[in-house]
Amino acid sequence: MEETTQKVLYSAVQPSGNLTIGNYLGAIRNWVKLQHEFTCFYAIADLHAITVKQEPALLRRRTLELAALYVACGVDPAACTLYVQSNVAAHAELTWVLNTLTYVGEMERMTQFKDKAARHAENVNMGLMDYPVLMAADILLYQTQVVPVGIDQRQHLEIARDIAIRFNNRYGETFRVPEAYILKEGAKITSLQDPVRKMSKSDENPNASVFLSDDRDTIMRKFRRAVTDSDDRIVAAEEKPGVTNLLNIYAAFKGCTVPEAEKAFQGFGYGDFKFAVGETVADALAPIQAEQQRLLADKGYLAGILKEGAARAAYAARKTLSKVYRKVGFYRGE
Ligand code: ATP
Ligand code: LTN
């Protein structure tokens, strides 16, 4: 990776479950397009993942699977910095400092916190509440300008900006204030069963989400069962969330616009439409799945990439962290 004046871009996904086509279209796929335009840091957010209960062996396995998936999707480890969040201590260290600039009340108001606290009522831990501050630390450590995420993360981005501005006001210019980068296509893929809700890796209904690991039969079955509505028009419209979602998915995988997708399905019935969307998705995922398996067979290669990524990330992060420690008045020896 060359040192240039390219803008810095940061993003991450949690290894907290099987990834869905929502994660792919909303996040990872865009990373690939952006990796040559920006200086990119792509992380596997395992510190975030443990804010809900994880099985340790599974977390470790999913971390490696996610690394393989990034690469299989086209993230080029030579063009960007790909690493595991917990391998860079600066994330936890900066979080502590930023915590002192963040108010309990504003964390309690975060939509994702409220949702997750309701879903995991038995485990509303401090980490769950602190999640946005850790995410702010991730972003701010690298002097990030651009953060490509799905629309559900917008509120977290706002908080990261607020914290950066607050720190800069109190201690002097230290952090760059990041911008969200939310692409229209794929920004919000919704559940196949309840198409007003986002498609989520942790949905209890197995038919609601299409996973990147699903085989062709499973994908076809899930699309066959996808909720549409009672008329038979294949158009995107607010009152037709199911059909709109399928059109969005189709357009995103085909690389066409939604109006083009509507045109392609003129005269189709819902059955044939859902079949065609399923085929498109299965065709797009097959090569990614094959490549992920190939990579997972070579653990040494993946370990090497992650080790090098962590070293590069740690170097960049340390620069910002040292500055922060100096600004807040920590004794640094002399
Ligand atoms: P969980 O449902 O377990 O909370 P998640 O599916 O939201 O997790 P994350 O790891 O939190 O997954 O998110 C990874 C990235 O995928 C984020 O950039 C997020 O905005 C994006 N993303 C998640 N779900 C969708 C979706 N349905 N549509 C578009 N983007 C999404
Ligand atoms: N919370 C994010 C994952 C994440 C992230 C980040 C995204 C952790 N750290 C920094 C962008 C920038 C999510 O998508 N659920």
PDB file of C-alpha atoms and ligand atoms in Angstrom, residues 12-14 16 22-23 26-27 116 119 131 148-153 186-190 198-202, ligand 1:
ATOM      1  CA  ALA A  12     -16.004  -3.240   9.624  1.00  0.00           C
ATOM      2  CA  VAL A  13     -18.426  -6.100  10.062  1.00  0.00           C
ATOM      3  CA  GLN A  14     -18.950  -8.128  13.217  1.00  0.00           C
ATOM      4  CA  SER A  16     -21.411 -12.403  15.017  1.00  0.00           C
ATOM      5  CA  GLY A  22     -27.877  -7.400   3.233  1.00  0.00           C
ATOM      6  CA  ASN A  23     -24.386  -7.258   4.727  1.00  0.00           C
ATOM      7  CA  GLY A  26     -24.945  -2.819   2.084  1.00  0.00           C
ATOM      8  CA  ALA A  27     -21.304  -3.097   3.026  1.00  0.00           C
ATOM      9  CA  LYS A 116     -30.567  -5.075  21.241  1.00  0.00           C
ATOM     10  CA  ARG A 119     -33.740  -8.625  22.356  1.00  0.00           C
ATOM     11  CA  TYR A 131     -20.807  -0.109  21.359  1.00  0.00           C
ATOM     12  CA  PRO A 148     -19.230   3.109   3.962  1.00  0.00           C
ATOM     13  CA  VAL A 149     -22.032   1.402   5.891  1.00  0.00           C
ATOM     14  CA  GLY A 150     -25.679   0.448   5.529  1.00  0.00           C
ATOM     15  CA  ILE A 151     -28.299   2.966   6.548  1.00  0.00           C
ATOM     16  CA  ASP A 152     -28.826   1.345   9.965  1.00  0.00           C
ATOM     17  CA  GLN A 153     -25.395   2.621  11.042  1.00  0.00           C
ATOM     18  CA  GLY A 186     -28.345  -2.058  -1.274  1.00  0.00           C
ATOM     19  CA  ALA A 187     -28.340   0.384   1.650  1.00  0.00           C
ATOM     20  CA  LYS A 188     -31.297  -1.378   3.168  1.00  0.00           C
ATOM     21  CA  ILE A 189     -32.199  -4.899   2.175  1.00  0.00           C
ATOM     22  CA  THR A 190     -35.255  -6.022   4.103  1.00  0.00           C
ATOM     23  CA  LYS A 198     -34.141  -4.945   7.817  1.00  0.00           C
ATOM     24  CA  MET A 199     -32.709  -8.293   6.856  1.00  0.00           C
ATOM     25  CA  SER A 200     -30.569  -9.316   9.800  1.00  0.00           C
ATOM     26  CA  LYS A 201     -28.074 -12.077  10.472  1.00  0.00           C
ATOM     27  CA  SER A 202     -29.695 -12.710  13.831  1.00  0.00           C
TER      28      SER A 202
HETATM   29  P1  ATP B   1     -27.055  -8.000  13.630  1.00  0.00           P
HETATM   30  O1  ATP B   1     -28.314  -8.150  12.866  1.00  0.00           O
HETATM   31  O2  ATP B   1     -26.510  -9.271  14.175  1.00  0.00           O
HETATM   32  O3  ATP B   1     -27.083  -6.871  14.604  1.00  0.00           O
HETATM   33  P2  ATP B   1     -26.102  -6.939  11.172  1.00  0.00           P
HETATM   34  O4  ATP B   1     -26.660  -7.920  10.210  1.00  0.00           O
HETATM   35  O5  ATP B   1     -26.710  -5.585  11.259  1.00  0.00           O
HETATM   36  O6  ATP B   1     -25.959  -7.576  12.613  1.00  0.00           O
HETATM   37  P3  ATP B   1     -23.465  -5.861  11.242  1.00  0.00           P
HETATM   38  O7  ATP B   1     -22.208  -6.600  11.439  1.00  0.00           O
HETATM   39  O8  ATP B   1     -23.971  -5.100  12.402  1.00  0.00           O
HETATM   40  O9  ATP B   1     -24.588  -6.834  10.769  1.00  0.00           O
HETATM   41  O10 ATP B   1     -23.381  -4.919   9.986  1.00  0.00           O
HETATM   42  C1  ATP B   1     -22.433  -5.041   8.987  1.00  0.00           C
HETATM   43  C2  ATP B   1     -22.695  -4.090   7.856  1.00  0.00           C
HETATM   44  O11 ATP B   1     -23.779  -4.564   7.068  1.00  0.00           O
HETATM   45  C3  ATP B   1     -23.066  -2.675   8.256  1.00  0.00           C
HETATM   46  O12 ATP B   1     -22.447  -1.767   7.361  1.00  0.00           O
HETATM   47  C4  ATP B   1     -24.534  -2.612   8.083  1.00  0.00           C
HETATM   48  O13 ATP B   1     -24.987  -1.305   7.802  1.00  0.00           O
HETATM   49  C5  ATP B   1     -24.722  -3.512   6.878  1.00  0.00           C
HETATM   50  N1  ATP B   1     -26.049  -4.116   6.868  1.00  0.00           N
HETATM   51  C6  ATP B   1     -26.544  -4.954   7.805  1.00  0.00           C
HETATM   52  N2  ATP B   1     -27.793  -5.348   7.469  1.00  0.00           N
HETATM   53  C7  ATP B   1     -28.086  -4.730   6.295  1.00  0.00           C
HETATM   54  C8  ATP B   1     -29.228  -4.731   5.428  1.00  0.00           C
HETATM   55  N3  ATP B   1     -30.302  -5.446   5.712  1.00  0.00           N
HETATM   56  N4  ATP B   1     -29.184  -3.993   4.309  1.00  0.00           N
HETATM   57  C9  ATP B   1     -28.086  -3.282   4.004  1.00  0.00           C
HETATM   58  N5  ATP B   1     -26.971  -3.227   4.772  1.00  0.00           N
HETATM   59  C10 ATP B   1     -26.964  -3.936   5.900  1.00  0.00           C
END
